[in-house]
Each structure stands twice: as structure tokens, then as C-alpha cells.
Amino acid sequence: EALLDAIQADPNLEDARYERFVLMHNQGNAEEAVEALWDMTRNSQTLVKPLLDQANAAFAAGDFAAAAEQFTRLVESVPAYADVRCRFGQALLEMNELEAGESQLRAAIELNPKYADAQAALGVALRRQGREEEAKERFRAALDLVSDHVVATAELARLR
């Protein structure tokens, strides 16, 4: 569905890579079809938004494993998108994969140090690992960026 939406938005995507995807899909070669699809995403920003929308929809529906899988693919395609890294980290936290979530959130902050949501989410990851002082620093960093950040405010009150 996302692929068809992307092709409708950018007909130039219907190229040899797309034809390879269709051929592999129709032959029942799921792994090769998926690889062809991801090859398309590595080379096209047009596909990123529909895939990100799907990942966010899975996240919103509480299907964190599906969201994390989609975010994994997106990170491969667009490793420098702080939003993708942050949402991936949040999905991992929801699955209680704290260290992996922390890693993605740190990557998001490295890409965009002024990303308040990533700072606050990293604080949550640290608090859940029992690293309260580090968590407080991250919550304060989020509040320095957005003075009324809801998560950071609530989490700092929780730690007092």
C-alpha cells in the first residue's frame, strides 16, 4: 500500500527496481521482494514518508514490534533522520529493550541536540535503568529546550 502511494506520488519510482520487486513478489520470493523494496527506499526520499507513517501507525496501535521492525528498515534507509531514531528508540523502550532504545535515542540527540522529545525519552530510558541522576540531566535538558515539556516535567516531579 505504501509503495503504491509512493509510486502515485512519484511515477519515476516505477523503474527496474520496482519491476524486480513485482517479479520477486509474484514468484513468492518474499525475502528477495523485500530486499528489492528496501533497495528502492535507500534511493528514494518519496518512499520514506509512507513508510514512516506506517511505522507510526503501528506504534500508535500498540504494535511496538511491527513499529520497531519498520523503524529498523527506515534507519537503514535514512540513518540521519533524528525523528526516525527517536521513534525507533521509543518503540524499543515500549518493548523493554532499554539499552537498544537508549542507543537510538542517543543517536537522535547526536543528529539533533535540540530535540527535546529525544532528550526526555532518553531520560525515561535512563530512569528505567536506575540511572536517576543521568535521567534528571536529560529531563532538565529537555526543559531547557521546551520549558513546559510534559514528559520532562512529569518525570522530574516523579524523581523528586
Short mmCIF file of N, CA and C in Angstrom, two decimals:
data_model
loop_
_atom_site.label_atom_id
_atom_site.label_comp_id
_atom_site.label_asym_id
_atom_site.label_seq_id
_atom_site.Cartn_x
_atom_site.Cartn_y
_atom_site.Cartn_z
N GLU A 1 0.83 -1.20 0.00
CA GLU A 1 0.00 0.00 0.00
C GLU A 1 0.87 1.26 0.00
N ALA A 2 1.88 1.27 0.87
CA ALA A 2 2.78 2.44 0.91
C ALA A 2 3.53 2.58 -0.40
N LEU A 3 3.93 1.47 -0.99
CA LEU A 3 4.64 1.53 -2.26
C LEU A 3 3.76 2.10 -3.36
N LEU A 4 2.52 1.66 -3.42
CA LEU A 4 1.61 2.19 -4.43
C LEU A 4 1.36 3.68 -4.23
N ASP A 5 1.23 4.10 -2.97
CA ASP A 5 1.07 5.53 -2.67
C ASP A 5 2.29 6.31 -3.15
N ALA A 6 3.47 5.76 -2.90
CA ALA A 6 4.71 6.44 -3.29
C ALA A 6 4.82 6.54 -4.81
N ILE A 7 4.46 5.46 -5.50
CA ILE A 7 4.54 5.48 -6.97
C ILE A 7 3.53 6.47 -7.54
N GLN A 8 2.38 6.56 -6.90
CA GLN A 8 1.40 7.54 -7.35
C GLN A 8 1.95 8.96 -7.17
N ALA A 9 2.66 9.18 -6.07
CA ALA A 9 3.24 10.50 -5.81
C ALA A 9 4.43 10.78 -6.71
N ASP A 10 5.18 9.73 -7.05
CA ASP A 10 6.37 9.90 -7.88
C ASP A 10 6.45 8.75 -8.88
N PRO A 11 5.84 8.92 -10.06
CA PRO A 11 5.82 7.86 -11.07
C PRO A 11 7.20 7.39 -11.51
N ASN A 12 8.23 8.19 -11.28
CA ASN A 12 9.59 7.78 -11.64
C ASN A 12 10.07 6.57 -10.84
N LEU A 13 9.38 6.26 -9.75
CA LEU A 13 9.76 5.09 -8.95
C LEU A 13 9.46 3.78 -9.67
N GLU A 14 8.59 3.83 -10.64
CA GLU A 14 8.21 2.61 -11.36
C GLU A 14 9.32 2.30 -12.38
N ASP A 15 10.44 1.81 -11.86
CA ASP A 15 11.61 1.56 -12.68
C ASP A 15 12.01 0.09 -12.58
N ALA A 16 13.25 -0.22 -12.94
CA ALA A 16 13.73 -1.61 -12.93
C ALA A 16 13.69 -2.20 -11.52
N ARG A 17 13.97 -1.38 -10.51
CA ARG A 17 13.91 -1.89 -9.13
C ARG A 17 12.49 -2.27 -8.76
N TYR A 18 11.53 -1.47 -9.17
CA TYR A 18 10.12 -1.78 -8.91
C TYR A 18 9.73 -3.06 -9.65
N GLU A 19 10.16 -3.17 -10.91
CA GLU A 19 9.84 -4.37 -11.68
C GLU A 19 10.43 -5.61 -11.03
N ARG A 20 11.64 -5.50 -10.50
CA ARG A 20 12.26 -6.61 -9.78
C ARG A 20 11.42 -6.97 -8.55
N PHE A 21 10.98 -5.95 -7.83
CA PHE A 21 10.13 -6.19 -6.66
C PHE A 21 8.87 -6.96 -7.05
N VAL A 22 8.19 -6.49 -8.09
CA VAL A 22 6.94 -7.13 -8.53
C VAL A 22 7.20 -8.58 -8.95
N LEU A 23 8.27 -8.79 -9.71
CA LEU A 23 8.61 -10.14 -10.17
C LEU A 23 8.87 -11.07 -8.98
N MET A 24 9.69 -10.63 -8.05
CA MET A 24 10.00 -11.44 -6.87
C MET A 24 8.74 -11.69 -6.03
N HIS A 25 7.94 -10.67 -5.86
CA HIS A 25 6.70 -10.80 -5.09
C HIS A 25 5.76 -11.81 -5.75
N ASN A 26 5.57 -11.68 -7.05
CA ASN A 26 4.67 -12.58 -7.77
C ASN A 26 5.17 -14.02 -7.81
N GLN A 27 6.48 -14.20 -7.73
CA GLN A 27 7.06 -15.54 -7.71
C GLN A 27 7.07 -16.15 -6.31
N GLY A 28 6.65 -15.36 -5.33
CA GLY A 28 6.62 -15.85 -3.95
C GLY A 28 7.96 -15.78 -3.24
N ASN A 29 8.90 -15.05 -3.81
CA ASN A 29 10.21 -14.85 -3.19
C ASN A 29 10.13 -13.65 -2.25
N ALA A 30 9.56 -13.87 -1.09
CA ALA A 30 9.31 -12.77 -0.16
C ALA A 30 10.59 -12.05 0.25
N GLU A 31 11.63 -12.81 0.57
CA GLU A 31 12.87 -12.17 1.04
C GLU A 31 13.49 -11.29 -0.04
N GLU A 32 13.54 -11.80 -1.27
CA GLU A 32 14.10 -11.00 -2.36
C GLU A 32 13.20 -9.82 -2.70
N ALA A 33 11.89 -10.00 -2.57
CA ALA A 33 10.97 -8.90 -2.83
C ALA A 33 11.17 -7.78 -1.81
N VAL A 34 11.32 -8.17 -0.56
CA VAL A 34 11.54 -7.18 0.49
C VAL A 34 12.87 -6.47 0.26
N GLU A 35 13.90 -7.21 -0.12
CA GLU A 35 15.20 -6.59 -0.38
C GLU A 35 15.09 -5.59 -1.55
N ALA A 36 14.35 -5.96 -2.57
CA ALA A 36 14.15 -5.04 -3.70
C ALA A 36 13.41 -3.78 -3.25
N LEU A 37 12.43 -3.97 -2.40
CA LEU A 37 11.68 -2.83 -1.87
C LEU A 37 12.59 -1.92 -1.06
N TRP A 38 13.42 -2.49 -0.20
CA TRP A 38 14.31 -1.67 0.61
C TRP A 38 15.40 -1.03 -0.23
N ASP A 39 15.79 -1.68 -1.33
CA ASP A 39 16.72 -1.04 -2.25
C ASP A 39 16.09 0.23 -2.82
N MET A 40 14.79 0.17 -3.09
CA MET A 40 14.09 1.36 -3.59
C MET A 40 14.10 2.46 -2.54
N THR A 41 13.89 2.12 -1.28
CA THR A 41 13.82 3.14 -0.24
C THR A 41 15.18 3.78 0.00
N ARG A 42 16.24 3.02 -0.16
CA ARG A 42 17.58 3.59 0.04
C ARG A 42 17.87 4.70 -0.95
N ASN A 43 17.18 4.65 -2.06
CA ASN A 43 17.46 5.61 -3.13
C ASN A 43 16.32 6.57 -3.38
N SER A 44 15.32 6.61 -2.52
CA SER A 44 14.20 7.49 -2.77
C SER A 44 13.63 8.05 -1.47
N GLN A 45 13.63 9.37 -1.38
CA GLN A 45 13.02 10.01 -0.23
C GLN A 45 11.50 9.95 -0.31
N THR A 46 10.95 9.73 -1.51
CA THR A 46 9.50 9.68 -1.69
C THR A 46 8.88 8.54 -0.89
N LEU A 47 9.61 7.44 -0.75
CA LEU A 47 9.08 6.29 -0.02
C LEU A 47 9.17 6.44 1.49
N VAL A 48 10.00 7.34 1.96
CA VAL A 48 10.24 7.45 3.40
C VAL A 48 8.96 7.84 4.14
N LYS A 49 8.25 8.85 3.66
CA LYS A 49 7.07 9.32 4.39
C LYS A 49 6.01 8.23 4.54
N PRO A 50 5.62 7.51 3.48
CA PRO A 50 4.62 6.46 3.68
C PRO A 50 5.10 5.36 4.65
N LEU A 51 6.39 5.02 4.57
CA LEU A 51 6.91 4.00 5.48
C LEU A 51 6.95 4.52 6.91
N LEU A 52 7.30 5.76 7.08
CA LEU A 52 7.29 6.37 8.41
C LEU A 52 5.86 6.43 8.95
N ASP A 53 4.92 6.77 8.09
CA ASP A 53 3.51 6.79 8.51
C ASP A 53 3.06 5.41 8.97
N GLN A 54 3.47 4.37 8.25
CA GLN A 54 3.10 3.01 8.65
C GLN A 54 3.72 2.64 9.99
N ALA A 55 4.98 2.99 10.18
CA ALA A 55 5.66 2.70 11.44
C ALA A 55 4.97 3.43 12.59
N ASN A 56 4.65 4.71 12.37
CA ASN A 56 3.96 5.48 13.41
C ASN A 56 2.57 4.94 13.69
N ALA A 57 1.88 4.45 12.66
CA ALA A 57 0.54 3.86 12.86
C ALA A 57 0.65 2.59 13.69
N ALA A 58 1.64 1.77 13.41
CA ALA A 58 1.84 0.56 14.21
C ALA A 58 2.15 0.93 15.66
N PHE A 59 2.98 1.96 15.84
CA PHE A 59 3.31 2.43 17.19
C PHE A 59 2.04 2.88 17.91
N ALA A 60 1.25 3.71 17.24
CA ALA A 60 0.03 4.24 17.84
C ALA A 60 -0.97 3.13 18.18
N ALA A 61 -0.95 2.06 17.39
CA ALA A 61 -1.85 0.93 17.63
C ALA A 61 -1.33 0.01 18.73
N GLY A 62 -0.14 0.31 19.23
CA GLY A 62 0.43 -0.53 20.29
C GLY A 62 1.18 -1.75 19.78
N ASP A 63 1.38 -1.83 18.48
CA ASP A 63 2.14 -2.94 17.89
C ASP A 63 3.60 -2.50 17.78
N PHE A 64 4.27 -2.50 18.93
CA PHE A 64 5.62 -1.96 19.00
C PHE A 64 6.63 -2.81 18.25
N ALA A 65 6.41 -4.12 18.19
CA ALA A 65 7.31 -4.99 17.44
C ALA A 65 7.26 -4.65 15.95
N ALA A 66 6.06 -4.48 15.40
CA ALA A 66 5.93 -4.11 13.99
C ALA A 66 6.52 -2.74 13.74
N ALA A 67 6.29 -1.82 14.67
CA ALA A 67 6.86 -0.47 14.52
C ALA A 67 8.38 -0.55 14.53
N ALA A 68 8.94 -1.31 15.47
CA ALA A 68 10.40 -1.43 15.57
C ALA A 68 10.98 -2.05 14.30
N GLU A 69 10.29 -3.03 13.76
CA GLU A 69 10.77 -3.65 12.52
C GLU A 69 10.80 -2.63 11.38
N GLN A 70 9.74 -1.84 11.29
CA GLN A 70 9.68 -0.82 10.25
C GLN A 70 10.75 0.25 10.48
N PHE A 71 10.93 0.66 11.74
CA PHE A 71 11.95 1.67 12.04
C PHE A 71 13.35 1.13 11.76
N THR A 72 13.57 -0.16 11.98
CA THR A 72 14.87 -0.76 11.64
C THR A 72 15.17 -0.56 10.17
N ARG A 73 14.19 -0.83 9.35
CA ARG A 73 14.36 -0.65 7.90
C ARG A 73 14.57 0.82 7.55
N LEU A 74 13.83 1.68 8.21
CA LEU A 74 13.98 3.11 7.94
C LEU A 74 15.36 3.63 8.33
N VAL A 75 15.88 3.14 9.46
CA VAL A 75 17.21 3.55 9.89
C VAL A 75 18.25 3.14 8.85
N GLU A 76 18.04 1.98 8.23
CA GLU A 76 18.95 1.55 7.17
C GLU A 76 18.87 2.49 5.97
N SER A 77 17.67 2.98 5.69
CA SER A 77 17.45 3.83 4.52
C SER A 77 17.83 5.29 4.77
N VAL A 78 17.46 5.79 5.93
CA VAL A 78 17.69 7.20 6.25
C VAL A 78 18.31 7.31 7.65
N PRO A 79 19.57 6.91 7.78
CA PRO A 79 20.20 6.88 9.10
C PRO A 79 20.36 8.24 9.77
N ALA A 80 20.26 9.31 9.00
CA ALA A 80 20.48 10.64 9.56
C ALA A 80 19.18 11.37 9.91
N TYR A 81 18.05 10.65 9.99
CA TYR A 81 16.78 11.25 10.39
C TYR A 81 16.61 11.10 11.90
N ALA A 82 16.73 12.19 12.61
CA ALA A 82 16.60 12.15 14.06
C ALA A 82 15.21 11.66 14.48
N ASP A 83 14.17 12.03 13.74
CA ASP A 83 12.81 11.59 14.08
C ASP A 83 12.69 10.08 14.03
N VAL A 84 13.27 9.47 13.01
CA VAL A 84 13.21 8.01 12.88
C VAL A 84 13.93 7.36 14.06
N ARG A 85 15.11 7.87 14.38
CA ARG A 85 15.88 7.32 15.50
C ARG A 85 15.13 7.45 16.83
N CYS A 86 14.51 8.62 17.03
CA CYS A 86 13.78 8.85 18.27
C CYS A 86 12.59 7.91 18.40
N ARG A 87 11.77 7.82 17.36
CA ARG A 87 10.60 6.96 17.41
C ARG A 87 11.01 5.49 17.55
N PHE A 88 12.09 5.10 16.88
CA PHE A 88 12.61 3.74 17.00
C PHE A 88 13.00 3.49 18.45
N GLY A 89 13.71 4.43 19.04
CA GLY A 89 14.10 4.30 20.45
C GLY A 89 12.89 4.17 21.36
N GLN A 90 11.86 4.96 21.11
CA GLN A 90 10.64 4.89 21.92
C GLN A 90 9.95 3.54 21.76
N ALA A 91 9.92 3.00 20.54
CA ALA A 91 9.33 1.67 20.33
C ALA A 91 10.12 0.61 21.09
N LEU A 92 11.43 0.72 21.06
CA LEU A 92 12.26 -0.24 21.80
C LEU A 92 12.02 -0.13 23.30
N LEU A 93 11.86 1.09 23.81
CA LEU A 93 11.56 1.25 25.23
C LEU A 93 10.23 0.58 25.59
N GLU A 94 9.25 0.70 24.72
CA GLU A 94 7.94 0.07 24.95
C GLU A 94 8.06 -1.45 24.99
N MET A 95 9.06 -1.98 24.31
CA MET A 95 9.29 -3.43 24.30
C MET A 95 10.27 -3.83 25.40
N ASN A 96 10.62 -2.88 26.26
CA ASN A 96 11.54 -3.08 27.38
C ASN A 96 12.96 -3.43 26.92
N GLU A 97 13.32 -2.99 25.74
CA GLU A 97 14.68 -3.14 25.23
C GLU A 97 15.41 -1.82 25.53
N LEU A 98 15.74 -1.65 26.81
CA LEU A 98 16.21 -0.36 27.30
C LEU A 98 17.55 0.08 26.71
N GLU A 99 18.51 -0.82 26.63
CA GLU A 99 19.82 -0.43 26.11
C GLU A 99 19.74 -0.09 24.62
N ALA A 100 19.02 -0.89 23.86
CA ALA A 100 18.87 -0.60 22.42
C ALA A 100 18.11 0.71 22.23
N GLY A 101 17.07 0.92 23.05
CA GLY A 101 16.33 2.18 22.97
C GLY A 101 17.21 3.36 23.30
N GLU A 102 18.02 3.22 24.35
CA GLU A 102 18.95 4.29 24.72
C GLU A 102 19.88 4.61 23.57
N SER A 103 20.38 3.59 22.91
CA SER A 103 21.30 3.79 21.79
C SER A 103 20.65 4.60 20.66
N GLN A 104 19.42 4.27 20.32
CA GLN A 104 18.72 5.00 19.26
C GLN A 104 18.44 6.44 19.68
N LEU A 105 18.08 6.64 20.93
CA LEU A 105 17.79 7.99 21.41
C LEU A 105 19.06 8.84 21.44
N ARG A 106 20.16 8.23 21.82
CA ARG A 106 21.44 8.97 21.78
C ARG A 106 21.81 9.34 20.35
N ALA A 107 21.53 8.44 19.42
CA ALA A 107 21.79 8.74 18.00
C ALA A 107 20.92 9.91 17.54
N ALA A 108 19.67 9.94 17.97
CA ALA A 108 18.77 11.05 17.61
C ALA A 108 19.32 12.37 18.14
N ILE A 109 19.79 12.35 19.38
CA ILE A 109 20.32 13.57 20.00
C ILE A 109 21.62 13.99 19.34
N GLU A 110 22.42 13.03 18.94
CA GLU A 110 23.66 13.37 18.23
C GLU A 110 23.33 14.07 16.91
N LEU A 111 22.27 13.60 16.25
CA LEU A 111 21.86 14.22 14.99
C LEU A 111 21.22 15.59 15.22
N ASN A 112 20.50 15.72 16.35
CA ASN A 112 19.81 16.98 16.64
C ASN A 112 19.83 17.21 18.15
N PRO A 113 20.85 17.87 18.67
CA PRO A 113 20.97 18.10 20.11
C PRO A 113 19.82 18.91 20.71
N LYS A 114 19.06 19.61 19.87
CA LYS A 114 17.95 20.42 20.37
C LYS A 114 16.61 19.71 20.26
N TYR A 115 16.62 18.40 20.20
CA TYR A 115 15.42 17.58 20.05
C TYR A 115 14.90 17.25 21.45
N ALA A 116 14.01 18.07 21.96
CA ALA A 116 13.52 17.94 23.33
C ALA A 116 12.85 16.59 23.60
N ASP A 117 12.06 16.10 22.66
CA ASP A 117 11.40 14.81 22.86
C ASP A 117 12.41 13.67 23.01
N ALA A 118 13.48 13.72 22.23
CA ALA A 118 14.52 12.70 22.34
C ALA A 118 15.24 12.81 23.68
N GLN A 119 15.50 14.04 24.13
CA GLN A 119 16.13 14.23 25.44
C GLN A 119 15.26 13.64 26.55
N ALA A 120 13.96 13.93 26.49
CA ALA A 120 13.04 13.42 27.52
C ALA A 120 12.93 11.90 27.45
N ALA A 121 12.84 11.35 26.24
CA ALA A 121 12.73 9.90 26.10
C ALA A 121 14.01 9.22 26.60
N LEU A 122 15.15 9.83 26.33
CA LEU A 122 16.40 9.27 26.86
C LEU A 122 16.38 9.31 28.39
N GLY A 123 15.84 10.37 28.94
CA GLY A 123 15.69 10.43 30.40
C GLY A 123 14.84 9.28 30.92
N VAL A 124 13.78 8.96 30.22
CA VAL A 124 12.92 7.83 30.62
C VAL A 124 13.72 6.53 30.57
N ALA A 125 14.48 6.35 29.49
CA ALA A 125 15.29 5.12 29.36
C ALA A 125 16.28 5.01 30.52
N LEU A 126 16.92 6.11 30.85
CA LEU A 126 17.90 6.10 31.93
C LEU A 126 17.23 5.85 33.28
N ARG A 127 16.08 6.50 33.51
CA ARG A 127 15.36 6.27 34.77
C ARG A 127 14.97 4.82 34.91
N ARG A 128 14.50 4.23 33.84
CA ARG A 128 14.07 2.83 33.89
C ARG A 128 15.23 1.87 34.10
N GLN A 129 16.45 2.35 33.83
CA GLN A 129 17.65 1.54 34.08
C GLN A 129 18.23 1.83 35.47
N GLY A 130 17.55 2.68 36.24
CA GLY A 130 18.01 3.00 37.57
C GLY A 130 19.08 4.08 37.61
N ARG A 131 19.28 4.78 36.54
CA ARG A 131 20.30 5.82 36.44
C ARG A 131 19.63 7.19 36.61
N GLU A 132 19.16 7.43 37.82
CA GLU A 132 18.31 8.59 38.09
C GLU A 132 18.99 9.93 37.90
N GLU A 133 20.24 10.07 38.30
CA GLU A 133 20.92 11.36 38.15
C GLU A 133 21.11 11.71 36.68
N GLU A 134 21.49 10.72 35.87
CA GLU A 134 21.62 10.95 34.44
C GLU A 134 20.26 11.29 33.83
N ALA A 135 19.23 10.61 34.32
CA ALA A 135 17.87 10.86 33.81
C ALA A 135 17.47 12.31 34.10
N LYS A 136 17.74 12.76 35.31
CA LYS A 136 17.40 14.14 35.66
C LYS A 136 18.09 15.14 34.73
N GLU A 137 19.35 14.86 34.40
CA GLU A 137 20.08 15.75 33.49
C GLU A 137 19.37 15.84 32.15
N ARG A 138 18.89 14.71 31.66
CA ARG A 138 18.20 14.70 30.35
C ARG A 138 16.85 15.41 30.44
N PHE A 139 16.14 15.22 31.53
CA PHE A 139 14.86 15.91 31.69
C PHE A 139 15.09 17.42 31.75
N ARG A 140 16.14 17.83 32.45
CA ARG A 140 16.46 19.26 32.51
C ARG A 140 16.86 19.80 31.13
N ALA A 141 17.59 18.98 30.38
CA ALA A 141 17.98 19.39 29.02
C ALA A 141 16.73 19.58 28.16
N ALA A 142 15.76 18.69 28.31
CA ALA A 142 14.50 18.83 27.55
C ALA A 142 13.78 20.11 27.96
N LEU A 143 13.76 20.39 29.25
CA LEU A 143 13.08 21.59 29.74
C LEU A 143 13.82 22.86 29.34
N ASP A 144 15.13 22.78 29.19
CA ASP A 144 15.89 23.94 28.70
C ASP A 144 15.48 24.27 27.27
N LEU A 145 15.11 23.24 26.52
CA LEU A 145 14.70 23.43 25.12
C LEU A 145 13.23 23.81 24.99
N VAL A 146 12.40 23.16 25.79
CA VAL A 146 10.94 23.42 25.78
C VAL A 146 10.52 23.51 27.25
N SER A 147 10.31 24.73 27.71
CA SER A 147 10.14 24.98 29.15
C SER A 147 8.94 24.26 29.78
N ASP A 148 7.96 23.89 28.97
CA ASP A 148 6.80 23.20 29.53
C ASP A 148 6.65 21.78 28.97
N HIS A 149 7.78 21.14 28.67
CA HIS A 149 7.75 19.79 28.10
C HIS A 149 7.04 18.87 29.09
N VAL A 150 5.96 18.27 28.66
CA VAL A 150 5.08 17.49 29.53
C VAL A 150 5.79 16.29 30.15
N VAL A 151 6.47 15.51 29.34
CA VAL A 151 7.14 14.30 29.85
C VAL A 151 8.24 14.68 30.82
N ALA A 152 9.08 15.63 30.44
CA ALA A 152 10.19 16.02 31.30
C ALA A 152 9.69 16.58 32.63
N THR A 153 8.65 17.39 32.57
CA THR A 153 8.07 17.96 33.80
C THR A 153 7.55 16.87 34.71
N ALA A 154 6.78 15.95 34.16
CA ALA A 154 6.20 14.86 34.96
C ALA A 154 7.28 13.94 35.53
N GLU A 155 8.26 13.64 34.71
CA GLU A 155 9.33 12.72 35.16
C GLU A 155 10.20 13.35 36.25
N LEU A 156 10.50 14.64 36.12
CA LEU A 156 11.28 15.29 37.18
C LEU A 156 10.49 15.31 38.48
N ALA A 157 9.20 15.58 38.40
CA ALA A 157 8.38 15.56 39.62
C ALA A 157 8.37 14.17 40.23
N ARG A 158 8.34 13.16 39.40
CA ARG A 158 8.33 11.77 39.87
C ARG A 158 9.64 11.43 40.61
N LEU A 159 10.75 12.01 40.16
CA LEU A 159 12.05 11.70 40.75
C LEU A 159 12.37 12.54 42.00
N ARG A 160 11.54 13.51 42.31
CA ARG A 160 11.83 14.36 43.49
C ARG A 160 11.48 13.67 44.76
#
